[in-house]
Amino acid sequence: IQAQFNVTVRDALNQAMDEELERDERVFLLGEEVAQYDGAYKVSRGLWKKYGDKRIIDTPISEMGFAGIAVGAAMAGLRPICEFMTFNFSMQAIDQVINSAAKTCYMSAGLQAVPIVFRGPNGASAGVAAQHSQCFAAWYAHCPGLKVVSPWNSEDAKGLLKSSIRDDNPVVFLENELLYGVPFEMSEEAQSKDFTIPIGKAKVERAGSHITLVSHSRYVGHCLDAAAVLAKEGIECEVINLRTIRPMDVESIEASVMKTNHLVTVEGGWPQFGVGAEICARIMEGSAFNYLDSPVTRVTGVDIPMPYAKILEDHSLPQIKDIIFSVKKTLNV
């Protein structure tokens, strides 16, 4: 029997970067406060002490500048990890992410790879209002040339970050600030230096026969909590953790929908043109559509800039009760 370890998401990310920095000397980390301060959220704790100024680089508060430096370094043969203190600030650098990183492989007819990881916390934290609370999953997943990864637990975080660093394409790696301190069980296998999770594969976190819940990042946990409540009422939910937003694993969702005949999508981002909207369209266009016994329901953040007041913030994001309500509505219970 494999031993289980409790590891926080923060430590899993730290392990992944440590192992990849050690494995490949072309890998380096740059961003605000990543070195001497050990990271704004302590994700890079200990790395500067271990690897020094050449590999762990503190930058000025200039996202467009250091994202551009990182993209240039990737084109020149290094493998940068570019940390944004939050993805809200990546909006300052979105030209570098899309025009300089994402499009270059195609525009150079495949001659110029850009092996870079853009990582940092994405989506709503708590009490930081509209400019610091948006989810960029749909923004970046819209763009060909990028891979977009959104882990939930510690195993996801470690295995997917290692795969992202080793990938020769630009990867946008969306973490969640509220998950950093959460401990998850991690198998002995996941603790090994060879452990990776393939980009583009979803994972069934809970098997069920009545309805499929598809989610990513923090809301996978909400779905599992809702599924536990619904199970007591005799409703068995299958919960799918997307793990990757682009390329999206539509096959796994379709296979589940063909079994359960019902689908609810859950995300913290805005509804218009969101991850759930894309899943709805792909299911409608694909072979699973004829298996649906009721329309797909989306559970999303509310279509407003995030309010500052806590009570309003809670009402602006999906809660477990919202998922339970949508499941019952979809199943007509």
PDB file of C-alpha atoms in Angstrom, residues 194-321:
ATOM      1  CA  ASP A 194       9.802  11.610 -12.154  1.00  0.00           C
ATOM      2  CA  PHE A 195       6.118  12.308 -11.470  1.00  0.00           C
ATOM      3  CA  THR A 196       4.323  14.323 -14.155  1.00  0.00           C
ATOM      4  CA  ILE A 197       0.688  14.698 -15.260  1.00  0.00           C
ATOM      5  CA  PRO A 198       0.036  15.028 -19.008  1.00  0.00           C
ATOM      6  CA  ILE A 199      -1.342  18.385 -20.150  1.00  0.00           C
ATOM      7  CA  GLY A 200      -4.738  18.044 -21.839  1.00  0.00           C
ATOM      8  CA  LYS A 201      -6.168  15.190 -19.741  1.00  0.00           C
ATOM      9  CA  ALA A 202      -9.080  15.669 -17.336  1.00  0.00           C
ATOM     10  CA  LYS A 203      -9.554  13.466 -14.266  1.00  0.00           C
ATOM     11  CA  VAL A 204     -12.700  11.913 -12.833  1.00  0.00           C
ATOM     12  CA  GLU A 205     -12.445  12.807  -9.131  1.00  0.00           C
ATOM     13  CA  ARG A 206     -15.674  11.032  -8.170  1.00  0.00           C
ATOM     14  CA  ALA A 207     -17.653   8.454 -10.143  1.00  0.00           C
ATOM     15  CA  GLY A 208     -21.440   8.792 -10.330  1.00  0.00           C
ATOM     16  CA  SER A 209     -24.334   7.771 -12.520  1.00  0.00           C
ATOM     17  CA  HIS A 210     -26.977  10.518 -12.348  1.00  0.00           C
ATOM     18  CA  ILE A 211     -25.305  13.774 -13.400  1.00  0.00           C
ATOM     19  CA  THR A 212     -21.887  15.091 -14.483  1.00  0.00           C
ATOM     20  CA  LEU A 213     -20.281  18.104 -12.791  1.00  0.00           C
ATOM     21  CA  VAL A 214     -17.346  19.631 -14.693  1.00  0.00           C
ATOM     22  CA  SER A 215     -15.124  22.193 -13.009  1.00  0.00           C
ATOM     23  CA  HIS A 216     -11.569  23.501 -12.680  1.00  0.00           C
ATOM     24  CA  SER A 217      -9.358  24.947  -9.957  1.00  0.00           C
ATOM     25  CA  ARG A 218     -10.922  25.705  -6.564  1.00  0.00           C
ATOM     26  CA  TYR A 219     -14.465  24.832  -7.617  1.00  0.00           C
ATOM     27  CA  VAL A 220     -13.633  21.153  -8.077  1.00  0.00           C
ATOM     28  CA  GLY A 221     -13.598  21.073  -4.266  1.00  0.00           C
ATOM     29  CA  HIS A 222     -17.003  22.781  -4.153  1.00  0.00           C
ATOM     30  CA  CYS A 223     -18.358  20.179  -6.588  1.00  0.00           C
ATOM     31  CA  LEU A 224     -17.089  17.311  -4.437  1.00  0.00           C
ATOM     32  CA  ASP A 225     -18.660  18.914  -1.340  1.00  0.00           C
ATOM     33  CA  ALA A 226     -21.965  19.347  -3.191  1.00  0.00           C
ATOM     34  CA  ALA A 227     -21.759  15.754  -4.440  1.00  0.00           C
ATOM     35  CA  ALA A 228     -21.333  14.496  -0.866  1.00  0.00           C
ATOM     36  CA  VAL A 229     -24.487  16.356   0.242  1.00  0.00           C
ATOM     37  CA  LEU A 230     -26.471  15.163  -2.801  1.00  0.00           C
ATOM     38  CA  ALA A 231     -25.362  11.544  -2.266  1.00  0.00           C
ATOM     39  CA  LYS A 232     -27.216  11.584   1.066  1.00  0.00           C
ATOM     40  CA  GLU A 233     -30.358  12.376  -0.937  1.00  0.00           C
ATOM     41  CA  GLY A 234     -29.702   9.552  -3.392  1.00  0.00           C
ATOM     42  CA  ILE A 235     -28.269  11.692  -6.216  1.00  0.00           C
ATOM     43  CA  GLU A 236     -24.914  10.360  -7.475  1.00  0.00           C
ATOM     44  CA  CYS A 237     -22.760  13.042  -9.144  1.00  0.00           C
ATOM     45  CA  GLU A 238     -19.755  12.309 -11.335  1.00  0.00           C
ATOM     46  CA  VAL A 239     -17.198  15.064 -10.737  1.00  0.00           C
ATOM     47  CA  ILE A 240     -14.667  15.871 -13.462  1.00  0.00           C
ATOM     48  CA  ASN A 241     -11.583  17.983 -12.718  1.00  0.00           C
ATOM     49  CA  LEU A 242     -10.659  19.589 -16.064  1.00  0.00           C
ATOM     50  CA  ARG A 243      -7.024  20.236 -15.049  1.00  0.00           C
ATOM     51  CA  THR A 244      -6.337  21.733 -18.503  1.00  0.00           C
ATOM     52  CA  ILE A 245      -8.507  24.423 -20.117  1.00  0.00           C
ATOM     53  CA  ARG A 246      -6.679  24.424 -23.440  1.00  0.00           C
ATOM     54  CA  PRO A 247      -6.464  21.923 -25.077  1.00  0.00           C
ATOM     55  CA  MET A 248      -9.758  20.912 -23.469  1.00  0.00           C
ATOM     56  CA  ASP A 249     -10.406  17.216 -22.830  1.00  0.00           C
ATOM     57  CA  VAL A 250     -13.873  17.132 -24.400  1.00  0.00           C
ATOM     58  CA  GLU A 251     -13.685  13.332 -24.825  1.00  0.00           C
ATOM     59  CA  SER A 252     -13.714  12.756 -21.055  1.00  0.00           C
ATOM     60  CA  ILE A 253     -16.714  15.066 -20.609  1.00  0.00           C
ATOM     61  CA  GLU A 254     -18.565  13.361 -23.476  1.00  0.00           C
ATOM     62  CA  ALA A 255     -17.886   9.885 -22.095  1.00  0.00           C
ATOM     63  CA  SER A 256     -19.317  10.946 -18.737  1.00  0.00           C
ATOM     64  CA  VAL A 257     -22.372  12.657 -20.256  1.00  0.00           C
ATOM     65  CA  MET A 258     -23.141   9.536 -22.302  1.00  0.00           C
ATOM     66  CA  LYS A 259     -23.274   7.688 -18.982  1.00  0.00           C
ATOM     67  CA  THR A 260     -25.144  10.210 -16.786  1.00  0.00           C
ATOM     68  CA  ASN A 261     -27.255  12.042 -19.434  1.00  0.00           C
ATOM     69  CA  HIS A 262     -27.016  15.331 -17.496  1.00  0.00           C
ATOM     70  CA  LEU A 263     -24.372  18.055 -17.249  1.00  0.00           C
ATOM     71  CA  VAL A 264     -23.654  21.024 -14.980  1.00  0.00           C
ATOM     72  CA  THR A 265     -20.518  23.173 -15.426  1.00  0.00           C
ATOM     73  CA  VAL A 266     -19.052  25.077 -12.471  1.00  0.00           C
ATOM     74  CA  GLU A 267     -16.501  27.917 -12.559  1.00  0.00           C
ATOM     75  CA  GLY A 268     -15.635  31.114 -10.708  1.00  0.00           C
ATOM     76  CA  GLY A 269     -15.282  33.272 -13.829  1.00  0.00           C
ATOM     77  CA  TRP A 270     -17.843  35.391 -15.649  1.00  0.00           C
ATOM     78  CA  PRO A 271     -20.588  33.637 -17.671  1.00  0.00           C
ATOM     79  CA  GLN A 272     -20.235  35.324 -21.080  1.00  0.00           C
ATOM     80  CA  PHE A 273     -17.879  33.380 -23.384  1.00  0.00           C
ATOM     81  CA  GLY A 274     -16.615  31.477 -20.334  1.00  0.00           C
ATOM     82  CA  VAL A 275     -15.217  27.976 -19.844  1.00  0.00           C
ATOM     83  CA  GLY A 276     -18.728  26.639 -19.198  1.00  0.00           C
ATOM     84  CA  ALA A 277     -20.029  28.336 -22.333  1.00  0.00           C
ATOM     85  CA  GLU A 278     -17.337  26.590 -24.381  1.00  0.00           C
ATOM     86  CA  ILE A 279     -18.177  23.219 -22.818  1.00  0.00           C
ATOM     87  CA  CYS A 280     -21.875  23.775 -23.674  1.00  0.00           C
ATOM     88  CA  ALA A 281     -20.990  24.501 -27.303  1.00  0.00           C
ATOM     89  CA  ARG A 282     -18.630  21.536 -27.640  1.00  0.00           C
ATOM     90  CA  ILE A 283     -21.192  19.133 -26.145  1.00  0.00           C
ATOM     91  CA  MET A 284     -23.894  20.494 -28.454  1.00  0.00           C
ATOM     92  CA  GLU A 285     -21.664  20.039 -31.516  1.00  0.00           C
ATOM     93  CA  GLY A 286     -20.453  16.570 -30.509  1.00  0.00           C
ATOM     94  CA  SER A 287     -21.755  13.025 -30.318  1.00  0.00           C
ATOM     95  CA  ALA A 288     -22.846  13.301 -26.665  1.00  0.00           C
ATOM     96  CA  PHE A 289     -25.606  15.822 -27.416  1.00  0.00           C
ATOM     97  CA  ASN A 290     -28.189  13.138 -28.217  1.00  0.00           C
ATOM     98  CA  TYR A 291     -27.568  11.530 -24.832  1.00  0.00           C
ATOM     99  CA  LEU A 292     -28.626  14.619 -22.854  1.00  0.00           C
ATOM    100  CA  ASP A 293     -31.983  14.325 -21.074  1.00  0.00           C
ATOM    101  CA  SER A 294     -32.087  18.006 -20.121  1.00  0.00           C
ATOM    102  CA  PRO A 295     -30.277  21.221 -21.070  1.00  0.00           C
ATOM    103  CA  VAL A 296     -26.775  21.821 -19.740  1.00  0.00           C
ATOM    104  CA  THR A 297     -26.722  24.235 -16.786  1.00  0.00           C
ATOM    105  CA  ARG A 298     -23.883  26.654 -16.021  1.00  0.00           C
ATOM    106  CA  VAL A 299     -22.899  27.732 -12.515  1.00  0.00           C
ATOM    107  CA  THR A 300     -20.573  30.754 -12.784  1.00  0.00           C
ATOM    108  CA  GLY A 301     -19.474  33.922 -11.087  1.00  0.00           C
ATOM    109  CA  VAL A 302     -21.993  36.754 -11.384  1.00  0.00           C
ATOM    110  CA  ASP A 303     -21.760  39.021 -14.457  1.00  0.00           C
ATOM    111  CA  ILE A 304     -20.453  42.068 -12.562  1.00  0.00           C
ATOM    112  CA  PRO A 305     -17.078  43.495 -11.488  1.00  0.00           C
ATOM    113  CA  MET A 306     -16.276  41.916  -8.109  1.00  0.00           C
ATOM    114  CA  PRO A 307     -17.688  43.936  -5.173  1.00  0.00           C
ATOM    115  CA  TYR A 308     -15.463  44.675  -2.184  1.00  0.00           C
ATOM    116  CA  ALA A 309     -17.939  43.995   0.660  1.00  0.00           C
ATOM    117  CA  LYS A 310     -17.637  40.412   1.914  1.00  0.00           C
ATOM    118  CA  ILE A 311     -21.346  39.613   1.843  1.00  0.00           C
ATOM    119  CA  LEU A 312     -21.584  40.862  -1.754  1.00  0.00           C
ATOM    120  CA  GLU A 313     -18.424  38.975  -2.725  1.00  0.00           C
ATOM    121  CA  ASP A 314     -19.917  35.733  -1.364  1.00  0.00           C
ATOM    122  CA  HIS A 315     -23.032  36.340  -3.455  1.00  0.00           C
ATOM    123  CA  SER A 316     -20.892  36.974  -6.541  1.00  0.00           C
ATOM    124  CA  LEU A 317     -19.140  33.590  -6.519  1.00  0.00           C
ATOM    125  CA  PRO A 318     -20.569  30.052  -6.774  1.00  0.00           C
ATOM    126  CA  GLN A 319     -21.370  28.505  -3.401  1.00  0.00           C
ATOM    127  CA  ILE A 320     -22.027  24.836  -2.665  1.00  0.00           C
ATOM    128  CA  LYS A 321     -25.754  25.589  -2.350  1.00  0.00           C
TER     129      LYS A 321
END
